[in-house]
Coordinates of C-alpha atoms in Angstrom, one line a residue:
Chain A
M1 CA 63.5 84.8 111.9
K2 CA 65.9 82.2 110.6
D3 CA 65.7 83.4 107.0
R4 CA 66.4 86.9 108.3
A5 CA 69.4 85.7 110.3
V6 CA 70.9 84.2 107.2
L7 CA 70.5 87.5 105.3
I8 CA 72.0 89.4 108.2
D9 CA 74.9 87.1 108.6
A10 CA 75.8 87.4 104.9
A11 CA 75.7 91.2 105.3
L12 CA 77.8 91.1 108.4
D13 CA 80.3 88.9 106.7
K14 CA 80.8 91.5 104.0
S15 CA 81.1 94.4 106.5
V16 CA 84.5 93.6 107.9
P17 CA 87.0 92.6 105.1
L18 CA 90.1 90.7 106.0
Q19 CA 92.9 93.1 105.3
Y20 CA 96.3 94.1 106.8
P21 CA 96.8 94.1 109.7
E22 CA 94.9 90.8 109.6
V23 CA 94.9 90.1 113.4
I24 CA 92.5 93.0 114.2
N25 CA 90.0 92.2 111.4
E26 CA 90.2 88.5 112.5
A27 CA 89.4 89.5 116.0
M28 CA 86.5 91.7 114.9
R29 CA 85.2 88.9 112.7
Y30 CA 85.7 86.2 115.4
S31 CA 83.3 88.0 117.7
L32 CA 81.0 89.5 115.2
L33 CA 80.4 86.3 113.3
A34 CA 80.1 84.0 116.4
G35 CA 76.5 83.3 115.6
G36 CA 74.4 85.5 117.9
K37 CA 70.7 85.6 117.5
R38 CA 70.7 88.9 115.6
V39 CA 67.8 90.3 117.6
R40 CA 68.8 93.9 117.1
P41 CA 69.3 93.7 113.4
A42 CA 66.0 91.8 113.0
L43 CA 64.2 94.5 115.0
C44 CA 65.6 97.2 112.8
L45 CA 64.6 95.5 109.6
A46 CA 61.1 94.6 110.9
A47 CA 60.4 98.2 112.1
C48 CA 61.6 99.6 108.7
E49 CA 59.2 97.3 106.9
L50 CA 56.3 97.9 109.3
V51 CA 56.2 101.6 108.2
G52 CA 56.6 100.8 104.5
G53 CA 60.4 100.8 104.0
T54 CA 62.6 98.1 102.5
I55 CA 65.1 95.7 104.0
E56 CA 67.8 97.3 101.8
Q57 CA 67.2 100.7 103.4
A58 CA 67.8 99.4 106.9
M59 CA 70.5 96.7 106.4
P60 CA 73.6 98.9 106.9
T61 CA 72.1 100.2 110.2
A62 CA 71.1 96.6 111.2
C63 CA 74.7 95.5 110.7
S64 CA 76.0 98.5 112.7
L65 CA 73.7 97.6 115.6
E66 CA 75.2 94.1 115.7
M67 CA 78.7 95.6 115.6
I68 CA 77.9 97.8 118.6
H69 CA 76.3 94.9 120.5
T70 CA 79.4 92.8 119.8
M71 CA 81.8 95.6 120.9
S72 CA 79.9 95.9 124.2
L73 CA 80.2 92.1 124.8
I74 CA 84.0 92.2 123.9
H75 CA 84.7 95.0 126.3
D76 CA 82.3 93.8 129.1
D77 CA 84.1 90.4 129.0
L78 CA 87.5 91.9 129.6
P79 CA 89.5 90.9 132.8
S80 CA 89.1 94.4 134.2
M81 CA 85.3 94.3 133.7
D82 CA 83.3 91.1 134.1
N83 CA 86.3 88.8 133.4
D84 CA 84.4 86.2 131.4
D85 CA 86.1 83.3 129.5
F86 CA 83.2 82.1 127.4
R87 CA 80.6 83.9 125.2
R88 CA 78.2 82.3 122.7
G89 CA 79.8 78.9 123.5
K90 CA 83.3 80.0 122.5
P91 CA 86.3 81.5 124.3
T92 CA 86.0 85.3 124.6
C93 CA 87.9 87.6 122.3
H94 CA 90.6 88.5 124.8
K95 CA 91.1 84.8 125.6
V96 CA 91.9 84.2 121.9
Y97 CA 93.6 87.4 120.8
G98 CA 94.9 88.9 124.1
E99 CA 93.6 91.9 126.0
E100 CA 95.1 94.7 123.9
I101 CA 93.7 93.3 120.6
A102 CA 90.3 92.8 122.2
I103 CA 90.1 96.4 123.4
L104 CA 91.2 97.6 119.9
A105 CA 88.7 95.2 118.2
G106 CA 85.9 96.8 120.2
D107 CA 87.1 100.3 119.3
A108 CA 87.3 99.4 115.6
L109 CA 83.8 97.9 115.6
L110 CA 82.4 100.9 117.4
S111 CA 84.0 103.3 115.0
L112 CA 83.0 101.2 112.0
S113 CA 79.4 101.0 113.1
F114 CA 78.9 104.8 112.7
E115 CA 81.0 104.9 109.5
Y116 CA 78.9 102.1 108.1
I117 CA 75.6 103.8 108.5
A118 CA 76.9 106.9 106.9
R119 CA 78.7 105.2 104.1
E120 CA 76.4 102.3 103.1
T121 CA 72.9 103.5 103.5
R122 CA 71.1 104.0 100.1
G123 CA 67.8 105.4 99.2
V124 CA 67.2 107.3 102.4
D125 CA 67.1 111.1 102.8
A126 CA 70.5 112.3 104.3
Q127 CA 68.8 114.1 107.1
R128 CA 67.1 110.9 108.2
V129 CA 70.4 109.1 108.1
L130 CA 71.9 111.7 110.4
Q131 CA 69.0 111.3 112.8
V132 CA 69.8 107.5 112.9
V133 CA 73.5 108.3 113.8
V134 CA 72.3 110.5 116.7
E135 CA 69.8 107.8 117.9
V136 CA 72.4 105.1 117.8
G137 CA 75.1 107.3 119.4
K138 CA 72.8 108.1 122.4
A139 CA 72.2 104.4 122.9
V140 CA 75.9 103.7 123.2
G141 CA 77.6 106.5 125.1
S142 CA 77.5 107.9 128.6
E143 CA 73.7 108.1 128.3
G144 CA 73.3 104.6 127.1
L145 CA 75.2 101.3 127.1
V146 CA 78.2 102.8 128.9
A147 CA 76.1 104.4 131.6
G148 CA 74.4 101.0 132.2
Q149 CA 77.7 99.2 132.4
V150 CA 79.2 101.8 134.8
V151 CA 76.2 101.6 137.2
D152 CA 76.3 97.8 136.9
I153 CA 80.0 97.6 137.8
K154 CA 79.5 100.0 140.7
S155 CA 76.6 97.9 142.1
E156 CA 78.3 94.6 142.0
G157 CA 78.7 92.8 145.3
A158 CA 76.3 95.3 146.8
G159 CA 73.6 92.5 146.8
A160 CA 70.2 93.4 148.3
T161 CA 71.3 97.0 149.0
V162 CA 70.7 97.8 145.3
G163 CA 67.1 98.7 144.8
I164 CA 64.7 98.0 142.0
D165 CA 65.2 101.6 140.7
T166 CA 68.9 101.0 140.2
L167 CA 68.3 97.6 138.6
Q168 CA 65.8 99.1 136.2
Y169 CA 68.3 101.9 135.3
I170 CA 71.0 99.2 134.5
H171 CA 68.6 97.2 132.3
E172 CA 67.2 100.3 130.6
H173 CA 70.7 101.4 129.7
K174 CA 72.6 98.2 129.2
T175 CA 70.0 96.4 127.1
A176 CA 66.9 98.3 126.4
A177 CA 68.6 101.4 125.0
L178 CA 70.2 99.6 122.0
L179 CA 67.0 97.6 121.3
E180 CA 65.1 100.9 121.3
A181 CA 67.7 102.4 118.9
A182 CA 67.2 99.3 116.7
V183 CA 63.5 99.7 116.4
V184 CA 63.4 103.5 116.2
S185 CA 66.3 103.7 113.6
G186 CA 64.5 101.1 111.4
A187 CA 61.3 103.2 111.6
I188 CA 63.2 106.4 110.7
L189 CA 64.9 104.8 107.8
G190 CA 61.6 103.4 106.5
G191 CA 60.1 106.9 106.5
A192 CA 58.0 106.8 109.7
N193 CA 56.1 109.9 110.9
E194 CA 56.5 111.1 114.5
M195 CA 53.4 109.2 115.8
D196 CA 54.8 105.9 114.4
V197 CA 58.2 106.6 116.0
D198 CA 56.5 107.3 119.4
R199 CA 54.5 104.1 119.3
L200 CA 57.4 102.0 118.3
R201 CA 59.6 103.6 120.9
K202 CA 57.1 102.4 123.5
Y203 CA 57.1 98.9 122.0
S204 CA 60.8 98.8 122.1
R205 CA 61.1 100.0 125.7
S206 CA 58.8 97.2 126.9
I207 CA 60.5 94.5 125.0
G208 CA 63.9 95.9 126.1
L209 CA 63.0 95.6 129.8
A210 CA 61.5 92.2 129.2
F211 CA 64.6 91.0 127.5
Q212 CA 66.8 91.7 130.5
V213 CA 64.2 90.2 133.0
V214 CA 64.3 87.0 130.9
D215 CA 68.1 87.2 130.9
D216 CA 68.1 87.3 134.7
I217 CA 65.7 84.3 134.8
L218 CA 67.8 82.3 132.4
D219 CA 70.9 82.9 134.4
I220 CA 69.2 80.9 137.2
T221 CA 67.2 78.3 135.3
A222 CA 69.4 77.5 132.2
T223 CA 72.6 75.5 132.1
T224 CA 76.0 76.9 130.9
E225 CA 75.7 74.7 127.8
E226 CA 72.3 76.1 126.9
L227 CA 73.4 79.7 127.4
G228 CA 76.8 79.5 125.7
K229 CA 78.2 81.6 128.6
T230 CA 78.8 80.9 132.3
A231 CA 75.4 80.2 134.0
G232 CA 74.7 81.2 137.6
K233 CA 77.3 83.9 137.4
D234 CA 74.9 86.6 138.6
L235 CA 74.1 84.5 141.7
A236 CA 77.8 83.7 142.3
S237 CA 78.7 87.4 142.2
A238 CA 75.7 88.4 144.3
K239 CA 74.6 90.6 141.5
T240 CA 71.3 92.4 141.7
T241 CA 68.8 90.7 139.5
Y242 CA 65.0 90.5 139.1
P243 CA 64.7 87.0 140.6
A244 CA 66.9 88.1 143.5
L245 CA 64.7 91.1 144.2
V246 CA 61.2 89.9 143.5
G247 CA 61.5 86.1 143.1
L248 CA 61.3 83.8 140.1
E249 CA 57.5 83.7 139.8
R250 CA 57.0 87.4 139.9
S251 CA 59.8 87.9 137.5
R252 CA 58.1 85.7 135.0
E253 CA 54.8 87.7 135.5
I254 CA 56.7 91.0 134.9
A255 CA 58.1 89.6 131.6
D256 CA 54.7 88.6 130.5
E257 CA 53.1 91.9 131.3
L258 CA 55.9 93.8 129.4
I259 CA 55.5 91.6 126.3
E260 CA 51.7 92.2 126.3
E261 CA 52.3 96.0 126.7
A262 CA 54.7 95.9 123.7
K263 CA 52.2 94.0 121.5
S264 CA 49.4 96.4 122.3
M265 CA 51.5 99.1 120.5
L266 CA 51.2 97.2 117.2
T267 CA 47.4 96.9 117.0
G268 CA 46.8 99.7 114.6
Y269 CA 49.1 98.3 111.9
D270 CA 48.6 96.0 109.0
K271 CA 48.7 92.4 110.5
M272 CA 51.1 91.0 107.8
K273 CA 53.6 93.9 108.2
A274 CA 53.4 93.8 112.0
A275 CA 53.9 90.0 112.1
P276 CA 57.8 90.1 112.5
L277 CA 57.6 92.6 115.4
F278 CA 54.9 90.4 117.1
A279 CA 57.1 87.3 116.6
L280 CA 60.1 89.1 118.0
A281 CA 58.2 90.1 121.1
E282 CA 57.1 86.4 121.6
Y283 CA 60.6 85.2 120.9
I284 CA 62.0 87.4 123.7
R285 CA 59.4 86.0 126.2
S286 CA 60.0 82.4 125.3
R287 CA 63.7 82.2 124.4
K288 CA 65.8 79.5 126.1
N289 CA 69.2 81.2 125.7
Chain B
M1 CA 96.5 129.7 117.9
K2 CA 96.1 130.6 121.5
D3 CA 92.8 132.4 120.9
R4 CA 91.6 129.4 119.0
A5 CA 92.5 127.0 121.8
V6 CA 90.4 129.1 124.2
L7 CA 87.4 128.9 121.9
I8 CA 87.9 125.2 121.4
D9 CA 88.3 124.5 125.1
A10 CA 85.0 126.4 125.8
A11 CA 83.3 124.3 123.2
L12 CA 84.8 121.0 124.6
D13 CA 83.7 122.0 128.1
K14 CA 80.1 122.1 126.9
S15 CA 80.3 118.9 125.0
V16 CA 80.4 116.5 127.9
P17 CA 77.9 117.5 130.6
L18 CA 78.3 116.3 134.2
Q19 CA 75.3 114.0 134.7
Y20 CA 74.5 110.7 136.3
P21 CA 76.5 108.4 136.5
E22 CA 78.9 111.2 137.3
V23 CA 82.1 109.1 137.4
I24 CA 82.1 108.3 133.7
N25 CA 81.5 111.9 132.7
E26 CA 84.2 113.0 135.2
A27 CA 86.6 110.5 133.6
M28 CA 85.8 111.7 130.1
R29 CA 86.2 115.4 131.1
Y30 CA 89.4 114.7 133.1
S31 CA 91.2 113.5 130.0
L32 CA 89.4 115.7 127.4
L33 CA 90.0 118.9 129.3
A34 CA 93.6 118.1 130.4
G35 CA 94.9 121.0 128.3
G36 CA 96.1 119.4 125.1
K37 CA 97.4 121.7 122.3
R38 CA 94.2 121.2 120.3
V39 CA 96.1 120.7 117.0
R40 CA 93.3 118.6 115.4
P41 CA 90.5 121.0 116.1
A42 CA 92.6 124.0 115.1
L43 CA 93.4 122.2 111.7
C44 CA 89.7 121.5 111.2
L45 CA 88.6 125.1 111.8
A46 CA 91.5 126.5 109.7
A47 CA 90.7 124.3 106.7
C48 CA 87.0 125.2 106.9
E49 CA 87.9 128.9 106.8
L50 CA 90.4 128.5 104.0
V51 CA 87.7 127.4 101.6
G52 CA 85.2 130.0 102.7
G53 CA 83.4 128.4 105.6
T54 CA 82.8 129.6 109.2
I55 CA 84.2 128.5 112.5
E56 CA 80.6 127.6 113.6
Q57 CA 80.2 125.2 110.8
A58 CA 83.3 123.2 111.8
M59 CA 83.2 123.5 115.6
P60 CA 81.2 120.3 116.4
T61 CA 83.5 118.3 114.2
A62 CA 86.6 120.0 115.7
C63 CA 85.4 118.9 119.2
S64 CA 84.7 115.4 118.0
L65 CA 88.3 115.1 116.6
E66 CA 89.7 116.0 120.0
M67 CA 87.3 113.4 121.7
I68 CA 88.7 110.8 119.4
H69 CA 92.3 111.8 120.0
T70 CA 91.6 111.7 123.7
M71 CA 90.0 108.3 123.5
S72 CA 93.0 106.9 121.7
L73 CA 95.4 108.3 124.4
I74 CA 93.2 106.8 127.2
H75 CA 93.2 103.4 125.5
D76 CA 96.9 103.5 124.4
D77 CA 97.9 104.3 128.0
L78 CA 96.1 101.2 129.5
P79 CA 98.2 98.6 131.3
S80 CA 97.6 96.0 128.6
M81 CA 98.8 98.5 125.9
D82 CA 101.6 101.0 126.5
N83 CA 101.1 101.0 130.3
D84 CA 101.8 104.7 130.8
D85 CA 101.3 106.5 134.2
F86 CA 101.5 110.1 133.0
R87 CA 100.0 112.0 130.1
R88 CA 99.9 115.8 129.6
G89 CA 101.7 116.1 133.0
K90 CA 98.9 114.4 134.9
P91 CA 98.3 110.8 136.0
T92 CA 96.6 108.8 133.2
C93 CA 92.9 108.2 133.2
H94 CA 93.2 104.6 134.4
K95 CA 95.5 105.7 137.2
V96 CA 92.8 108.0 138.6
Y97 CA 89.6 106.2 137.8
G98 CA 90.6 102.5 137.4
E99 CA 91.1 100.4 134.3
E100 CA 87.4 99.6 133.7
I101 CA 86.2 103.2 133.9
A102 CA 89.1 104.3 131.6
I103 CA 88.0 101.7 128.9
L104 CA 84.4 102.9 129.2
A105 CA 85.4 106.6 129.1
G106 CA 87.2 105.9 125.8
D107 CA 84.2 104.0 124.5
A108 CA 81.8 106.8 125.5
L109 CA 84.1 109.5 123.9
L110 CA 84.3 107.6 120.7
S111 CA 80.6 107.1 120.5
L112 CA 79.9 110.7 121.4
S113 CA 82.3 112.0 118.7
F114 CA 80.1 110.6 115.9
E115 CA 76.9 111.5 117.6
Y116 CA 78.2 115.0 118.1
I117 CA 79.0 115.7 114.5
A118 CA 75.5 114.4 113.4
R119 CA 73.6 116.2 116.2
E120 CA 75.4 119.6 116.5
T121 CA 76.5 120.6 113.0
R122 CA 74.4 123.5 111.7
G123 CA 74.3 125.3 108.4
V124 CA 75.9 122.4 106.4
D125 CA 74.2 120.2 103.8
A126 CA 73.3 116.9 105.4
Q127 CA 75.1 115.0 102.6
R128 CA 78.3 116.8 103.5
V129 CA 77.9 116.0 107.2
L130 CA 77.5 112.3 106.3
Q131 CA 80.7 112.5 104.2
V132 CA 82.5 113.9 107.3
V133 CA 81.2 111.0 109.5
V134 CA 82.7 108.6 106.9
E135 CA 86.0 110.5 106.7
V136 CA 86.4 110.5 110.5
G137 CA 85.3 106.8 110.8
K138 CA 88.0 105.7 108.4
A139 CA 90.6 107.6 110.3
V140 CA 89.7 105.7 113.6
G141 CA 88.9 102.1 112.8
S142 CA 90.8 99.1 111.5
E143 CA 92.0 101.3 108.5
G144 CA 93.2 104.1 110.7
L145 CA 94.2 104.7 114.3
V146 CA 93.5 101.2 115.4
A147 CA 95.5 99.7 112.6
G148 CA 98.4 101.9 113.5
Q149 CA 98.2 100.9 117.1
V150 CA 98.0 97.2 116.3
V151 CA 101.1 97.3 114.1
D152 CA 102.9 99.4 116.7
I153 CA 102.1 96.8 119.5
K154 CA 103.2 93.9 117.3
S155 CA 106.5 95.7 116.4
E156 CA 107.5 96.6 119.9
G157 CA 110.8 95.1 121.1
A158 CA 111.5 94.1 117.5
G159 CA 114.0 97.0 117.4
A160 CA 116.1 97.3 114.2
T161 CA 114.3 94.5 112.5
V162 CA 111.4 96.8 111.9
G163 CA 112.0 98.6 108.6
I164 CA 111.2 102.2 107.5
D165 CA 108.1 100.9 105.7
T166 CA 106.6 99.5 108.8
L167 CA 107.5 102.6 110.8
Q168 CA 105.9 104.8 108.1
Y169 CA 102.8 102.6 108.2
I170 CA 102.5 103.1 112.0
H171 CA 102.9 106.9 111.7
E172 CA 100.5 107.2 108.8
H173 CA 97.8 105.4 110.7
K174 CA 98.4 106.3 114.3
T175 CA 99.0 110.0 113.8
A176 CA 98.6 111.2 110.2
A177 CA 95.2 109.6 109.6
L178 CA 93.4 111.7 112.2
L179 CA 95.2 114.9 111.2
E180 CA 94.2 114.2 107.6
A181 CA 90.5 113.7 108.7
A182 CA 90.7 117.0 110.6
V183 CA 91.9 119.0 107.6
V184 CA 89.6 117.2 105.0
S185 CA 86.5 117.3 107.3
G186 CA 87.0 121.0 107.8
A187 CA 87.3 121.5 104.1
I188 CA 84.2 119.5 103.3
L189 CA 82.1 121.4 106.0
G190 CA 83.3 124.7 104.5
G191 CA 82.0 123.8 101.1
A192 CA 85.3 122.8 99.4
N193 CA 85.3 121.4 95.8
E194 CA 87.2 118.2 95.0
M195 CA 90.3 120.0 93.9
D196 CA 90.6 121.8 97.2
V197 CA 90.0 118.5 99.1
D198 CA 92.8 116.8 97.1
R199 CA 95.2 119.6 97.7
L200 CA 94.4 119.8 101.4
R201 CA 94.7 116.1 101.7
K202 CA 98.3 116.3 100.5
Y203 CA 99.0 119.1 102.9
S204 CA 97.6 117.1 105.8
R205 CA 99.6 113.9 104.9
S206 CA 102.8 115.8 104.9
I207 CA 102.2 117.6 108.2
G208 CA 100.9 114.3 109.6
L209 CA 104.1 112.4 108.9
A210 CA 106.2 115.4 110.1
F211 CA 104.2 115.5 113.3
Q212 CA 105.3 112.0 114.2
V213 CA 108.9 112.4 113.1
V214 CA 109.1 115.4 115.5
D215 CA 107.5 113.3 118.2
D216 CA 110.2 110.7 117.8
I217 CA 112.9 113.4 118.0
L218 CA 111.4 115.0 121.1
D219 CA 111.3 111.6 122.8
I220 CA 115.1 111.7 122.7
T221 CA 115.9 115.4 123.1
A222 CA 113.2 116.7 125.5
T223 CA 112.8 116.0 129.2
T224 CA 109.8 114.3 130.9
E225 CA 108.9 117.6 132.4
E226 CA 108.8 119.4 129.0
L227 CA 106.8 116.5 127.4
G228 CA 104.3 116.0 130.2
K229 CA 104.7 112.3 129.6
T230 CA 107.6 109.8 130.2
A231 CA 110.5 110.8 128.0
G232 CA 113.0 108.3 126.5
K233 CA 110.3 105.7 126.6
D234 CA 110.8 104.7 123.0
L235 CA 114.5 104.2 123.5
A236 CA 113.9 102.2 126.7
S237 CA 111.4 99.9 125.0
A238 CA 113.7 99.5 121.9
K239 CA 110.8 100.9 119.8
T240 CA 111.4 101.7 116.2
T241 CA 111.7 105.4 115.6
Y242 CA 113.0 107.7 113.0
P243 CA 116.1 108.7 115.0
A244 CA 116.8 105.0 115.7
L245 CA 116.6 104.2 112.0
V246 CA 118.2 107.2 110.2
G247 CA 119.8 109.2 113.0
L248 CA 118.8 112.5 114.7
E249 CA 120.2 114.8 112.0
R250 CA 118.5 113.1 109.1
S251 CA 115.3 112.9 111.1
R252 CA 115.3 116.7 111.4
E253 CA 115.9 117.1 107.7
I254 CA 113.0 114.8 106.9
A255 CA 110.7 116.9 109.2
D256 CA 111.8 120.1 107.4
E257 CA 111.3 118.6 103.9
L258 CA 107.8 117.4 104.9
I259 CA 106.8 120.8 106.2
E260 CA 108.0 122.6 103.1
E261 CA 106.0 120.1 101.0
A262 CA 102.9 120.8 103.1
K263 CA 103.3 124.6 102.7
S264 CA 103.7 124.3 98.9
M265 CA 100.1 123.0 98.8
L266 CA 98.8 126.4 100.1
T267 CA 100.4 128.7 97.5
G268 CA 97.2 129.1 95.4
Y269 CA 95.1 130.4 98.3
D270 CA 94.4 133.9 99.7
K271 CA 97.3 134.6 102.0
M272 CA 95.1 135.8 104.9
K273 CA 92.9 132.8 104.8
A274 CA 95.8 130.4 104.5
A275 CA 97.8 132.0 107.4
P276 CA 96.4 129.6 110.1
L277 CA 97.4 126.5 108.1
F278 CA 100.9 128.0 107.4
A279 CA 101.2 128.7 111.1
L280 CA 100.1 125.2 112.1
A281 CA 102.7 123.6 109.7
E282 CA 105.4 125.8 111.3
Y283 CA 104.2 125.0 114.8
I284 CA 104.5 121.3 114.1
R285 CA 108.1 121.7 112.9
S286 CA 109.2 123.8 115.9
R287 CA 107.1 122.5 118.8
K288 CA 108.9 121.7 122.0
N289 CA 106.4 119.2 123.5

């Protein structure tokens, strides 16, 4: 995973050139290159390789997924949203560049993400590239990330009155949707047939939900230093979380069950080729930040 | 143009369905269906027809251009940007739905715009559709709309110290870029060759610059009621404008010259097919709001 992150970071570095007006490209680069774990790009590359594609075919989409993830963090951190001062151990984008530049940096990253897939993808049938644009678009808009953030905002402070269904909706849309788009896009770019896409979609839904359950657990058990963002924030804001609803122990069990479900989707494939997706599932279960 | 606007409004109405979570789709629809003049969609359809294409081929992209235009208005009006309370004669999106929902509505419209082109375009070669995604992306991101808005924000209050070059940069990026994308995308979708695309790009650059010069003139000469947004705002904020730099009379001459330049690009075409693009150029010169 570390080798992959180095490759992905190099590609991301090239994706946003420093040109006039510099401040906006600096703000985009500040958040994009802040050293995230690159889970979404790694999933995209791994899924592409699993079905017989190459890293090169999937790399532009891998970058675009990280741009989208970054834009969602920049906008979520804004004063009118979650009002967060730290992210990945650094001051948030609006803290450094001001609110108006942070909003625009998010807009520019979102726009670039789609342009980048269409402009930079090589060696893939154009019809498949369009499919990827649709898949990614669904994961972001009012059926994806944005829908999750809206329901999250509207549920805040509601505490125990928010049920497990709403919590699951938030997680599915805020986190799982983009992880799913990462896996499914990689598969489409690598030439997957419909059966592969279905199976990998199931894999991605399980790891997506597990990812957020683990996030909720870490918010309670990890320190601010480990997380690189304010810890205990969910608790402080009486936000609905898995531990709040079903307890810490049961939350851990749920995460384990989801990871096992995900891995069961990979049994039919070549072990070598499936190894990265196995490793990513394990990583999501055991990560410390 | 009125018949076209009716067609476009019907297509826009279908593009954002009212589904859970309703508030975000309501906010998107509130601003998208607020009765703009639909200049960008009309340009896109007209360019497609000029080169022999059909309205159907260009309609999804036409809608997507209006989504992008709307998103840029929603975000520009935010308190941390231009802080505007009225737009198209109605309270701005954040005034009705709150700042956080307005930011997210813009994000969702931007994401949907790309998804919509890829998902809904029929009867056009996939390679051409990808070209359109790239063309539109360039017009929005840190080389387009966003770049223009950044330079605009950074120039505000600087008054006469901002030169004509900077003013032109702002207009080219904030306004002309998307008008250009509208015309060029329409041409690509309709099957244009490179020579057509070049000629129509020149047409669009001239009308794009004229559009903003007329905007600056109207800010001085029209009332708030006529504009549907706060009049005299540029003057009040000591914003650099054409009238401020070269006077009202010379600004009108510049607009006229640009419109004549634009029309000269259409001389080689069938008169009937070129009529909508002629009419749109005239409309831009003589519009009252």
